[in-house]
mmCIF file of C-alpha atoms in Angstrom:
data_model
loop_
_atom_site.group_PDB
_atom_site.id
_atom_site.type_symbol
_atom_site.label_atom_id
_atom_site.label_comp_id
_atom_site.label_asym_id
_atom_site.label_seq_id
_atom_site.Cartn_x
_atom_site.Cartn_y
_atom_site.Cartn_z
ATOM 1 C CA MET C 477 -12.489 -7.536 -31.285
ATOM 2 C CA LEU C 478 -11.498 -7.294 -27.232
ATOM 3 C CA GLY C 479 -7.251 -8.004 -28.871
ATOM 4 C CA SER C 480 -7.685 -4.694 -29.958
ATOM 5 C CA LEU C 481 -9.424 -2.411 -28.299
ATOM 6 C CA PRO C 482 -7.883 -0.659 -25.608
ATOM 7 C CA LEU C 483 -6.995 -0.696 -21.840
ATOM 8 C CA LEU C 484 -8.036 1.859 -19.166
ATOM 9 C CA PHE C 485 -6.927 2.020 -16.400
ATOM 10 C CA THR C 486 -8.164 4.002 -13.061
ATOM 11 C CA VAL C 487 -5.710 5.222 -9.799
ATOM 12 C CA PHE C 488 -6.219 7.721 -7.435
ATOM 13 C CA GLU C 489 -3.054 7.160 -5.141
ATOM 14 C CA PRO C 490 0.970 7.586 -5.847
ATOM 15 C CA SER C 491 1.192 4.037 -4.315
ATOM 16 C CA GLY C 492 -1.135 2.866 -7.427
ATOM 17 C CA ASP C 493 0.637 4.997 -9.835
ATOM 18 C CA VAL C 494 3.419 2.447 -9.128
ATOM 19 C CA LEU C 495 1.417 -0.674 -8.868
ATOM 20 C CA ALA C 496 -0.212 0.090 -12.386
ATOM 21 C CA ALA C 497 2.612 0.927 -14.304
ATOM 22 C CA ARG C 498 5.104 -1.938 -13.440
ATOM 23 C CA LEU C 499 1.609 -3.842 -15.617
ATOM 24 C CA ILE C 500 1.364 -1.359 -18.103
ATOM 25 C CA GLU C 501 5.288 -1.970 -19.104
ATOM 26 C CA GLU C 502 4.769 -6.050 -19.228
ATOM 27 C CA VAL C 503 1.461 -5.178 -21.308
ATOM 28 C CA ARG C 504 2.934 -2.683 -23.673
ATOM 29 C CA ARG C 505 6.049 -4.760 -23.545
ATOM 30 C CA ARG C 506 4.136 -7.831 -25.307
ATOM 31 C CA GLN C 507 1.451 -6.006 -27.176
ATOM 32 C CA PRO C 508 2.934 -2.549 -28.444
ATOM 33 C CA GLN C 509 0.002 -2.151 -30.513
ATOM 34 C CA ARG C 510 -1.934 -1.731 -27.698
ATOM 35 C CA LYS C 511 -3.197 1.680 -26.393
ATOM 36 C CA VAL C 512 -3.752 2.184 -22.816
ATOM 37 C CA VAL C 513 -5.592 5.443 -21.201
ATOM 38 C CA ALA C 514 -6.033 6.193 -17.786
ATOM 39 C CA PHE C 515 -7.137 8.502 -15.412
ATOM 40 C CA GLY C 516 -3.530 8.260 -13.362
ATOM 41 C CA GLY C 517 -0.625 9.682 -12.349
ATOM 42 C CA PRO C 518 3.010 10.368 -13.766
ATOM 43 C CA ALA C 519 4.971 6.914 -13.552
ATOM 44 C CA MET C 520 1.402 5.636 -15.309
ATOM 45 C CA GLU C 521 2.331 7.754 -17.838
ATOM 46 C CA ALA C 522 5.909 7.177 -18.375
ATOM 47 C CA ALA C 523 4.836 4.182 -18.900
ATOM 48 C CA GLY C 524 3.170 4.688 -21.876
ATOM 49 C CA ALA C 525 -0.403 4.893 -20.802
ATOM 50 C CA GLU C 526 -2.136 8.089 -21.961
ATOM 51 C CA LEU C 527 -3.439 10.402 -19.362
ATOM 52 C CA ILE C 528 -7.462 11.226 -19.310
ATOM 53 C CA GLU C 529 -7.082 12.918 -16.624
ATOM 54 C CA SER C 530 -4.437 13.126 -13.525
ATOM 55 C CA THR C 531 -5.821 11.456 -10.577
ATOM 56 C CA THR C 532 -2.517 10.904 -8.357
ATOM 57 C CA GLY C 533 -1.430 14.525 -6.527
ATOM 58 C CA HIS C 534 -2.511 14.709 -2.517
ATOM 59 C CA ALA C 535 -3.783 18.503 -3.849
ATOM 60 C CA LYS C 536 -7.892 17.812 -2.976
ATOM 61 C CA MET C 537 -7.399 15.295 -0.696
ATOM 62 C CA GLY C 538 -8.914 15.629 3.120
ATOM 63 C CA LEU C 539 -11.893 18.774 1.389
ATOM 64 C CA GLY C 540 -14.453 16.754 3.102
ATOM 65 C CA ALA C 541 -17.083 14.436 2.391
ATOM 66 C CA VAL C 542 -19.135 16.926 -0.057
ATOM 67 C CA THR C 543 -15.845 17.883 -1.790
ATOM 68 C CA GLU C 544 -15.208 14.284 -2.589
ATOM 69 C CA ALA C 545 -18.225 13.216 -3.267
ATOM 70 C CA ARG C 546 -18.487 15.698 -6.104
ATOM 71 C CA GLU C 547 -15.092 15.194 -7.100
ATOM 72 C CA LEU C 548 -16.288 11.916 -7.896
ATOM 73 C CA LEU C 549 -19.342 12.230 -9.140
ATOM 74 C CA ARG C 550 -18.003 14.693 -11.611
ATOM 75 C CA ARG C 551 -14.904 12.473 -12.428
ATOM 76 C CA ARG C 552 -17.874 9.888 -13.376
ATOM 77 C CA GLY C 553 -19.021 11.830 -15.927
ATOM 78 C CA VAL C 554 -16.041 12.285 -17.414
ATOM 79 C CA LEU C 555 -15.590 9.324 -18.024
ATOM 80 C CA SER C 556 -18.864 8.785 -19.150
ATOM 81 C CA LYS C 557 -18.261 10.901 -21.985
ATOM 82 C CA TRP C 558 -15.098 8.869 -23.184
ATOM 83 C CA LEU C 559 -17.449 6.011 -23.011
ATOM 84 C CA LYS C 560 -19.962 6.765 -24.765
ATOM 85 C CA GLU C 561 -17.403 7.615 -27.695
ATOM 86 C CA ASN C 562 -14.910 4.895 -27.502
ATOM 87 C CA ASP C 563 -14.986 1.184 -26.544
ATOM 88 C CA LEU C 564 -12.406 -0.616 -24.763
ATOM 89 C CA ALA C 565 -11.067 -4.198 -24.201
ATOM 90 C CA ALA C 566 -11.170 -4.159 -19.830
ATOM 91 C CA HIS C 567 -11.319 -1.413 -17.246
ATOM 92 C CA VAL C 568 -8.839 -1.560 -14.502
ATOM 93 C CA PRO C 569 -9.579 -0.577 -11.205
ATOM 94 C CA THR C 570 -6.469 0.020 -9.160
ATOM 95 C CA ASP C 571 -7.107 -0.088 -5.355
ATOM 96 C CA SER C 572 -8.873 2.991 -3.763
ATOM 97 C CA PRO C 573 -12.418 0.883 -4.649
ATOM 98 C CA ALA C 574 -14.145 3.502 -3.091
ATOM 99 C CA ALA C 575 -12.653 6.316 -5.834
ATOM 100 C CA ASN C 576 -13.399 3.490 -8.157
ATOM 101 C CA TRP C 577 -16.616 1.790 -7.302
ATOM 102 C CA SER C 578 -19.190 4.319 -9.475
ATOM 103 C CA LEU C 579 -16.307 4.090 -12.768
ATOM 104 C CA CYS C 580 -16.894 0.510 -12.700
ATOM 105 C CA ALA C 581 -20.369 0.948 -12.485
ATOM 106 C CA ALA C 582 -20.066 3.427 -15.815
ATOM 107 C CA VAL C 583 -17.919 0.628 -17.512
ATOM 108 C CA ARG C 584 -20.555 -1.423 -17.071
ATOM 109 C CA LYS C 585 -23.438 1.204 -18.227
ATOM 110 C CA HIS C 586 -21.674 1.983 -20.874
ATOM 111 C CA ARG C 587 -19.652 -0.522 -22.423
ATOM 112 C CA PRO C 588 -21.106 -3.791 -21.054
ATOM 113 C CA GLY C 589 -18.904 -5.816 -23.523
ATOM 114 C CA ALA C 590 -15.561 -4.534 -21.686
ATOM 115 C CA LYS C 591 -14.278 -6.805 -18.767
ATOM 116 C CA VAL C 592 -13.648 -5.227 -14.932
ATOM 117 C CA VAL C 593 -10.493 -6.687 -14.106
ATOM 118 C CA HIS C 594 -9.479 -5.431 -10.557
ATOM 119 C CA LEU C 595 -5.413 -4.254 -9.559
ATOM 120 C CA VAL C 596 -5.655 -5.162 -5.680
ATOM 121 C CA GLY C 597 -7.913 -7.282 -4.113
ATOM 122 C CA PRO C 598 -10.558 -5.281 -1.751
ATOM 123 C CA GLN C 599 -9.593 -5.836 1.866
ATOM 124 C CA MET C 600 -13.145 -7.186 2.677
ATOM 125 C CA TRP C 601 -11.567 -9.899 4.023
ATOM 126 C CA ALA C 602 -10.654 -7.374 7.134
ATOM 127 C CA TRP C 603 -13.853 -5.748 7.379
ATOM 128 C CA ALA C 604 -17.818 -5.391 5.913
ATOM 129 C CA PRO C 605 -17.567 -8.656 3.707
ATOM 130 C CA TRP C 606 -20.839 -7.556 2.743
ATOM 131 C CA ARG C 607 -19.582 -5.499 -0.213
ATOM 132 C CA VAL C 608 -18.010 -8.559 -1.806
ATOM 133 C CA ARG C 609 -22.085 -8.466 -3.432
ATOM 134 C CA LYS C 610 -20.894 -5.099 -5.246
ATOM 135 C CA LEU C 611 -17.806 -6.909 -6.103
ATOM 136 C CA ARG C 612 -19.205 -9.534 -7.739
ATOM 137 C CA ARG C 613 -21.584 -6.935 -9.992
ATOM 138 C CA LEU C 614 -18.418 -5.214 -10.689
ATOM 139 C CA THR C 615 -15.536 -7.400 -11.536
ATOM 140 C CA ASP C 616 -15.130 -10.488 -14.243
ATOM 141 C CA ARG C 617 -11.479 -10.746 -11.675
ATOM 142 C CA VAL C 618 -9.681 -9.694 -9.247
ATOM 143 C CA LEU C 619 -5.634 -9.673 -9.472
ATOM 144 C CA CYS C 620 -4.836 -9.867 -5.649
ATOM 145 C CA LEU C 621 -1.968 -9.383 -4.291
ATOM 146 C CA LEU C 622 -1.788 -11.735 -0.777
ATOM 147 C CA PRO C 623 -1.881 -15.349 -1.623
ATOM 148 C CA PHE C 624 -4.989 -16.308 1.003
ATOM 149 C CA GLU C 625 -7.241 -13.784 -0.812
ATOM 150 C CA PRO C 626 -8.202 -16.059 -4.299
ATOM 151 C CA GLU C 627 -9.608 -18.650 -1.878
ATOM 152 C CA TRP C 628 -11.992 -15.866 0.243
ATOM 153 C CA PHE C 629 -13.033 -14.079 -2.539
ATOM 154 C CA GLY C 630 -13.561 -17.263 -4.875
ATOM 155 C CA SER C 631 -15.414 -18.620 -1.854
ATOM 156 C CA ARG C 632 -17.991 -15.653 -1.980
ATOM 157 C CA GLY C 633 -18.429 -16.135 -6.187
ATOM 158 C CA VAL C 634 -15.591 -13.545 -7.160
ATOM 159 C CA PRO C 635 -12.706 -15.200 -9.960
ATOM 160 C CA ALA C 636 -9.349 -13.761 -7.876
ATOM 161 C CA THR C 637 -5.729 -14.851 -8.874
ATOM 162 C CA PHE C 638 -2.920 -14.898 -6.836
ATOM 163 C CA VAL C 639 0.160 -12.780 -8.705
ATOM 164 C CA GLY C 640 2.766 -11.648 -6.401
ATOM 165 C CA HIS C 641 3.696 -8.750 -4.853
ATOM 166 C CA PRO C 642 6.379 -5.974 -6.879
ATOM 167 C CA LEU C 643 7.667 -5.591 -3.204
ATOM 168 C CA PHE C 644 9.160 -9.461 -3.124
ATOM 169 C CA ASP C 645 10.771 -9.114 -6.441
ATOM 170 C CA GLU C 646 12.440 -5.867 -5.116
ATOM 171 C CA ALA C 647 13.772 -6.882 -2.381
ATOM 172 C CA THR C 648 16.885 -9.019 -4.195
ATOM 173 C CA LEU C 649 17.568 -5.448 -4.797
ATOM 174 C CA VAL C 650 20.052 -4.530 -2.056
ATOM 175 C CA ALA C 651 21.734 -1.585 -1.462
ATOM 176 C CA THR C 652 25.405 -1.050 -0.989
ATOM 177 C CA SER C 653 25.290 1.080 2.366
ATOM 178 C CA SER C 654 27.115 3.911 0.208
ATOM 179 C CA GLU C 655 24.001 4.076 -1.995
ATOM 180 C CA VAL C 656 21.531 4.672 0.689
ATOM 181 C CA VAL C 657 22.193 8.588 1.169
ATOM 182 C CA ASP C 658 19.670 11.384 3.346
ATOM 183 C CA THR C 659 18.379 14.436 1.800
ATOM 184 C CA ASP C 660 21.469 16.072 2.248
ATOM 185 C CA GLY C 661 23.368 13.584 0.012
ATOM 186 C CA GLN C 662 24.727 12.510 2.763
ATOM 187 C CA PRO C 663 24.957 8.363 3.373
ATOM 188 C CA LEU C 664 23.689 7.287 6.345
ATOM 189 C CA ARG C 665 25.665 5.842 9.707
ATOM 190 C CA GLY C 666 27.102 2.934 9.987
ATOM 191 C CA GLY C 667 27.812 1.720 13.218
ATOM 192 C CA GLY C 668 25.899 1.361 16.550
ATOM 193 C CA VAL C 669 22.100 0.028 16.067
ATOM 194 C CA LYS C 670 19.916 1.397 13.704
ATOM 195 C CA LEU C 671 16.491 1.956 13.606
ATOM 196 C CA ALA C 672 14.399 2.900 10.441
ATOM 197 C CA LEU C 673 10.974 5.014 11.048
ATOM 198 C CA LEU C 674 8.480 4.756 8.152
ATOM 199 C CA PRO C 675 5.682 6.862 8.686
ATOM 200 C CA GLY C 676 3.315 6.491 5.839
ATOM 201 C CA SER C 677 2.343 7.677 2.308
ATOM 202 C CA ARG C 678 -0.341 9.262 3.135
ATOM 203 C CA PRO C 679 -0.952 12.739 4.139
ATOM 204 C CA LYS C 680 -3.471 11.677 7.179
ATOM 205 C CA GLU C 681 -1.112 8.907 8.162
ATOM 206 C CA VAL C 682 1.929 10.918 8.678
ATOM 207 C CA ALA C 683 -0.202 13.628 10.722
ATOM 208 C CA ALA C 684 -1.660 10.931 12.773
ATOM 209 C CA ASN C 685 1.301 8.611 13.781
ATOM 210 C CA TRP C 686 4.791 11.025 13.513
ATOM 211 C CA PRO C 687 3.948 12.995 16.398
ATOM 212 C CA THR C 688 3.812 9.131 18.818
ATOM 213 C CA MET C 689 7.212 8.022 16.367
ATOM 214 C CA LEU C 690 8.975 11.534 17.481
ATOM 215 C CA LYS C 691 8.435 10.741 21.464
ATOM 216 C CA VAL C 692 9.193 7.424 20.719
ATOM 217 C CA TYR C 693 12.276 8.169 19.531
ATOM 218 C CA ASP C 694 13.484 10.549 21.873
ATOM 219 C CA GLN C 695 12.850 7.713 24.802
ATOM 220 C CA LEU C 696 14.906 5.162 23.122
ATOM 221 C CA ARG C 697 17.431 7.723 22.209
ATOM 222 C CA HIS C 698 18.255 7.814 25.717
ATOM 223 C CA ARG C 699 18.342 3.679 26.503
ATOM 224 C CA VAL C 700 19.266 2.629 23.481
ATOM 225 C CA GLU C 701 23.587 2.612 23.497
ATOM 226 C CA GLY C 702 24.806 3.919 19.834
ATOM 227 C CA LEU C 703 21.680 4.910 18.367
ATOM 228 C CA SER C 704 21.435 6.213 14.598
ATOM 229 C CA VAL C 705 17.879 6.931 13.391
ATOM 230 C CA ALA C 706 16.891 7.168 9.380
ATOM 231 C CA VAL C 707 13.177 8.301 8.527
ATOM 232 C CA ALA C 708 11.805 6.749 5.561
ATOM 233 C CA GLY C 709 9.834 9.719 3.819
ATOM 234 C CA ALA C 710 7.500 8.237 0.621
ATOM 235 C CA ASP C 711 7.920 11.251 -1.799
ATOM 236 C CA ALA C 712 9.495 14.937 -0.730
ATOM 237 C CA ALA C 713 5.290 16.010 -0.067
ATOM 238 C CA ARG C 714 5.880 13.979 2.649
ATOM 239 C CA VAL C 715 9.521 14.841 3.792
ATOM 240 C CA ARG C 716 8.384 18.234 3.882
ATOM 241 C CA GLN C 717 5.396 17.476 6.231
ATOM 242 C CA VAL C 718 7.776 15.116 8.349
ATOM 243 C CA ARG C 719 9.705 18.344 9.016
ATOM 244 C CA SER C 720 6.952 20.479 9.721
ATOM 245 C CA LEU C 721 5.909 18.129 12.179
ATOM 246 C CA CYS C 722 8.926 18.167 14.264
ATOM 247 C CA PRO C 723 9.897 21.347 16.929
ATOM 248 C CA GLY C 724 11.227 23.943 15.249
ATOM 249 C CA GLY C 725 10.292 22.631 11.869
ATOM 250 C CA ARG C 726 12.764 20.916 11.334
ATOM 251 C CA PRO C 727 13.997 16.833 13.019
ATOM 252 C CA PRO C 728 15.936 16.024 16.084
ATOM 253 C CA ARG C 729 19.805 16.672 15.752
ATOM 254 C CA GLY C 730 20.980 13.085 14.555
ATOM 255 C CA MET C 731 18.059 12.089 12.707
ATOM 256 C CA GLN C 732 18.864 11.299 9.272
ATOM 257 C CA VAL C 733 15.878 11.810 6.289
ATOM 258 C CA THR C 734 15.949 9.688 2.938
ATOM 259 C CA VAL C 735 13.094 10.057 -0.272
ATOM 260 C CA GLY C 736 11.954 7.653 -1.932
ATOM 261 C CA MET C 737 14.267 5.199 -0.762
ATOM 262 C CA ALA C 738 11.994 2.613 2.286
ATOM 263 C CA GLY C 739 13.535 -0.628 0.726
ATOM 264 C CA PRO C 740 17.119 0.480 0.972
ATOM 265 C CA THR C 741 16.768 2.503 4.517
ATOM 266 C CA LEU C 742 14.945 -1.243 5.677
ATOM 267 C CA ASP C 743 17.989 -2.395 4.075
ATOM 268 C CA TRP C 744 20.638 -0.542 6.172
ATOM 269 C CA ALA C 745 18.144 -0.706 9.147
ATOM 270 C CA ASP C 746 18.623 -3.239 12.332
ATOM 271 C CA ALA C 747 14.467 -3.090 13.410
ATOM 272 C CA ALA C 748 12.330 -0.422 11.745
ATOM 273 C CA LEU C 749 9.224 1.217 13.379
ATOM 274 C CA VAL C 750 6.556 1.623 10.682
ATOM 275 C CA VAL C 751 2.473 2.427 10.397
ATOM 276 C CA SER C 752 0.314 -0.449 9.368
ATOM 277 C CA GLY C 753 -0.430 -0.442 6.153
ATOM 278 C CA THR C 754 1.556 -1.921 2.906
ATOM 279 C CA ALA C 755 5.165 -0.666 4.654
ATOM 280 C CA THR C 756 4.432 -4.216 7.145
ATOM 281 C CA LEU C 757 5.181 -5.932 4.439
ATOM 282 C CA GLN C 758 8.012 -4.190 2.669
ATOM 283 C CA ALA C 759 9.598 -4.944 5.908
ATOM 284 C CA ALA C 760 9.118 -8.288 5.421
ATOM 285 C CA SER C 761 9.639 -8.521 2.048
ATOM 286 C CA ARG C 762 13.457 -7.331 3.512
ATOM 287 C CA ARG C 763 13.258 -9.038 6.416
ATOM 288 C CA THR C 764 14.160 -6.286 8.871
ATOM 289 C CA PRO C 765 12.465 -6.648 12.458
ATOM 290 C CA ALA C 766 9.569 -4.774 12.639
ATOM 291 C CA VAL C 767 7.148 -3.565 15.109
ATOM 292 C CA ALA C 768 3.875 -2.065 13.132
ATOM 293 C CA MET C 769 1.403 0.440 14.884
ATOM 294 C CA TYR C 770 -1.484 2.795 13.633
ATOM 295 C CA ASN C 771 -2.973 5.357 15.669
ATOM 296 C CA ALA C 772 -6.470 5.915 15.701
ATOM 297 C CA ASP C 773 -9.530 7.499 17.813
ATOM 298 C CA MET C 774 -10.527 5.003 20.277
ATOM 299 C CA ARG C 775 -13.543 6.191 21.456
ATOM 300 C CA LEU C 776 -14.289 6.025 17.355
ATOM 301 C CA TRP C 777 -12.942 2.324 17.630
ATOM 302 C CA ARG C 778 -14.527 0.919 21.171
ATOM 303 C CA LEU C 779 -18.197 2.830 19.880
ATOM 304 C CA VAL C 780 -18.114 1.819 16.009
ATOM 305 C CA GLY C 781 -14.804 0.312 14.874
ATOM 306 C CA ARG C 782 -14.444 -2.918 16.895
ATOM 307 C CA HIS C 783 -18.237 -4.259 15.212
ATOM 308 C CA LEU C 784 -17.754 -3.124 12.103
ATOM 309 C CA ILE C 785 -14.291 -4.463 11.215
ATOM 310 C CA ARG C 786 -13.617 -8.034 11.803
ATOM 311 C CA THR C 787 -10.203 -8.845 12.165
ATOM 312 C CA ARG C 788 -8.178 -8.682 15.006
ATOM 313 C CA THR C 789 -4.733 -9.038 13.141
ATOM 314 C CA PHE C 790 -3.626 -5.713 11.090
ATOM 315 C CA ALA C 791 -0.541 -5.867 9.700
ATOM 316 C CA LEU C 792 -0.249 -7.548 6.717
ATOM 317 C CA PRO C 793 2.824 -9.895 7.697
ATOM 318 C CA ASN C 794 1.019 -11.508 10.339
ATOM 319 C CA VAL C 795 -2.438 -11.995 8.208
ATOM 320 C CA ILE C 796 -0.017 -13.928 6.320
ATOM 321 C CA ALA C 797 1.197 -15.622 8.631
ATOM 322 C CA GLU C 798 -2.317 -16.411 10.520
ATOM 323 C CA SER C 799 -3.630 -17.633 7.357
ATOM 324 C CA VAL C 800 -0.881 -20.410 7.341
ATOM 325 C CA GLY C 801 -1.387 -21.357 10.754
ATOM 326 C CA ALA C 802 2.201 -19.926 11.801
ATOM 327 C CA GLU C 803 3.027 -17.187 15.140
ATOM 328 C CA ARG C 804 2.697 -13.733 13.744
ATOM 329 C CA VAL C 805 6.078 -12.902 12.982
ATOM 330 C CA MET C 806 5.975 -8.587 14.313
ATOM 331 C CA ALA C 807 4.186 -6.806 17.441
ATOM 332 C CA GLU C 808 1.131 -4.319 16.309
ATOM 333 C CA LEU C 809 -0.232 -1.832 18.267
ATOM 334 C CA ILE C 810 -2.836 -1.411 16.085
ATOM 335 C CA PRO C 811 -5.715 0.356 16.971
ATOM 336 C CA HIS C 812 -3.307 2.582 19.374
ATOM 337 C CA ASP C 813 -4.299 5.461 20.860
ATOM 338 C CA GLY C 814 -0.924 7.206 21.002
ATOM 339 C CA ALA C 815 1.071 6.747 23.534
ATOM 340 C CA PRO C 816 4.742 6.007 23.157
ATOM 341 C CA GLU C 817 5.995 4.276 26.127
ATOM 342 C CA PRO C 818 4.007 0.708 24.800
ATOM 343 C CA VAL C 819 5.736 1.485 21.428
ATOM 344 C CA ALA C 820 9.340 2.523 22.905
ATOM 345 C CA ALA C 821 8.501 -1.196 25.153
ATOM 346 C CA ALA C 822 7.846 -3.235 22.608
ATOM 347 C CA LEU C 823 10.689 -2.175 19.950
ATOM 348 C CA ARG C 824 13.258 -1.941 22.504
ATOM 349 C CA PRO C 825 14.249 -5.460 22.645
ATOM 350 C CA LEU C 826 14.987 -5.451 18.632
ATOM 351 C CA LEU C 827 17.318 -2.895 19.049
ATOM 352 C CA THR C 828 19.034 -4.153 22.070
ATOM 353 C CA ASP C 829 18.738 -8.154 21.930
ATOM 354 C CA PRO C 830 20.781 -9.503 18.823
ATOM 355 C CA SER C 831 18.968 -13.050 19.308
ATOM 356 C CA GLU C 832 15.504 -11.130 19.163
ATOM 357 C CA ARG C 833 15.719 -9.999 15.776
ATOM 358 C CA ARG C 834 17.191 -13.316 14.589
ATOM 359 C CA ALA C 835 14.161 -14.644 15.858
ATOM 360 C CA ARG C 836 12.031 -11.891 14.035
ATOM 361 C CA GLU C 837 14.011 -12.973 10.968
ATOM 362 C CA ALA C 838 13.558 -16.403 10.897
ATOM 363 C CA GLY C 839 9.977 -15.973 11.154
ATOM 364 C CA PHE C 840 10.177 -13.721 7.754
ATOM 365 C CA GLY C 841 10.981 -17.174 5.860
ATOM 366 C CA VAL C 842 7.020 -18.171 6.190
ATOM 367 C CA ILE C 843 6.137 -14.589 4.511
ATOM 368 C CA ALA C 844 8.796 -15.472 1.472
ATOM 369 C CA GLU C 845 7.923 -19.329 1.123
ATOM 370 C CA ALA C 846 4.094 -17.522 0.447
ATOM 371 C CA PHE C 847 5.889 -14.875 -2.206
ATOM 372 C CA ALA C 848 8.367 -17.692 -3.918
ATOM 373 C CA GLY C 849 8.506 -18.305 -7.855
ATOM 374 C CA ARG C 850 6.242 -15.396 -7.648
ATOM 375 C CA GLY C 851 7.274 -12.213 -10.562
ATOM 376 C CA PHE C 852 4.592 -9.664 -9.917
ATOM 377 C CA ARG C 853 4.648 -7.867 -13.148
ATOM 378 C CA ARG C 854 4.565 -11.581 -15.153
ATOM 379 C CA GLU C 855 1.796 -12.751 -13.936
ATOM 380 C CA ALA C 856 -0.257 -9.874 -13.793
ATOM 381 C CA ALA C 857 -0.254 -9.486 -17.610
ATOM 382 C CA ASP C 858 -0.740 -13.144 -17.645
ATOM 383 C CA GLY C 859 -3.716 -12.802 -15.770
ATOM 384 C CA LEU C 860 -5.153 -9.905 -17.233
ATOM 385 C CA LEU C 861 -4.201 -10.116 -20.856
ATOM 386 C CA ALA C 862 -5.735 -13.832 -20.337
ATOM 387 C CA GLU C 863 -9.348 -12.367 -19.237
ATOM 388 C CA ILE C 864 -9.350 -10.262 -22.286
ATOM 389 C CA ASP C 865 -7.816 -12.726 -25.193
ATOM 390 C CA GLY C 866 -9.235 -16.018 -23.944
#
């Protein structure tokens, strides 16, 4: 019976580790006898998963296509061996579709009775939509974090359910100013105008975007009186990377750095500059006026990217707003050529004009409405367990 068999989660990013851990905690709360095994990370292990292999460290990132291909092949071999010896109720590939496709195929081959339930919808609506044919073969349901995705997937023959987003569950947990401290244990500065910088959670994102953010700060500090700046490092490794990319190996004087406190840092800020991705949605959930950016190889974009990628709206809050017929809620420079001047020009009104900030804050209402009444843990567990027990 599926109800007595274990669940398998496969995760390859720290953000996916945290996301999957929330679902694992809720499943084990409801079904404490249910065994959970995983390719994953420390958050999943703490939630009760038994790790087959630790896969969420950054040590092997950026080693090149050949090395990555070998690693994927090796992981499929490890999983195939496990599947030959163990049955399972469901496989939950979490985010990272490219890393998960071959594992889904292995589950289909060795355990065809197991359900495959994707946690996070691959962003096929943005680029390479023909990949939906592969998704149809390799999933029984997609648990979507964005409200417009179930209709997109469903119209293409892929069962999908909107389960909300944990960022909007957490947005009600607002830290007091004294609780937001930098890496030296000092509270973030109060008074004046406050800017948060979120340079990304992946090494390549930080490397591509942080140098421009530094230049933007250098321009703004001379033009915005009383400016205070805090950098929200996703984790200790990203904080080290940010520091290494600063002149002299340390942030400019007056710039504070927090680690693992992106939400509270956004609460502290009057405005934010964020790298495109989940951070844009985090800013929207906190109703912090923001500018989104992402530096890219513009030559490659003009030659290939603009033809491969269908969308011309990239920041997730803007995608959600446009899906319901509303206007964009934040300025976005995506893809961007790295020049600091346009970024600083987009940010400056948010820092100097309170009415502009209020207008942006009001615009976030349409985003909050799309997630109202949702609870990620509850709805994701409902969707997964209904698929395997129902």
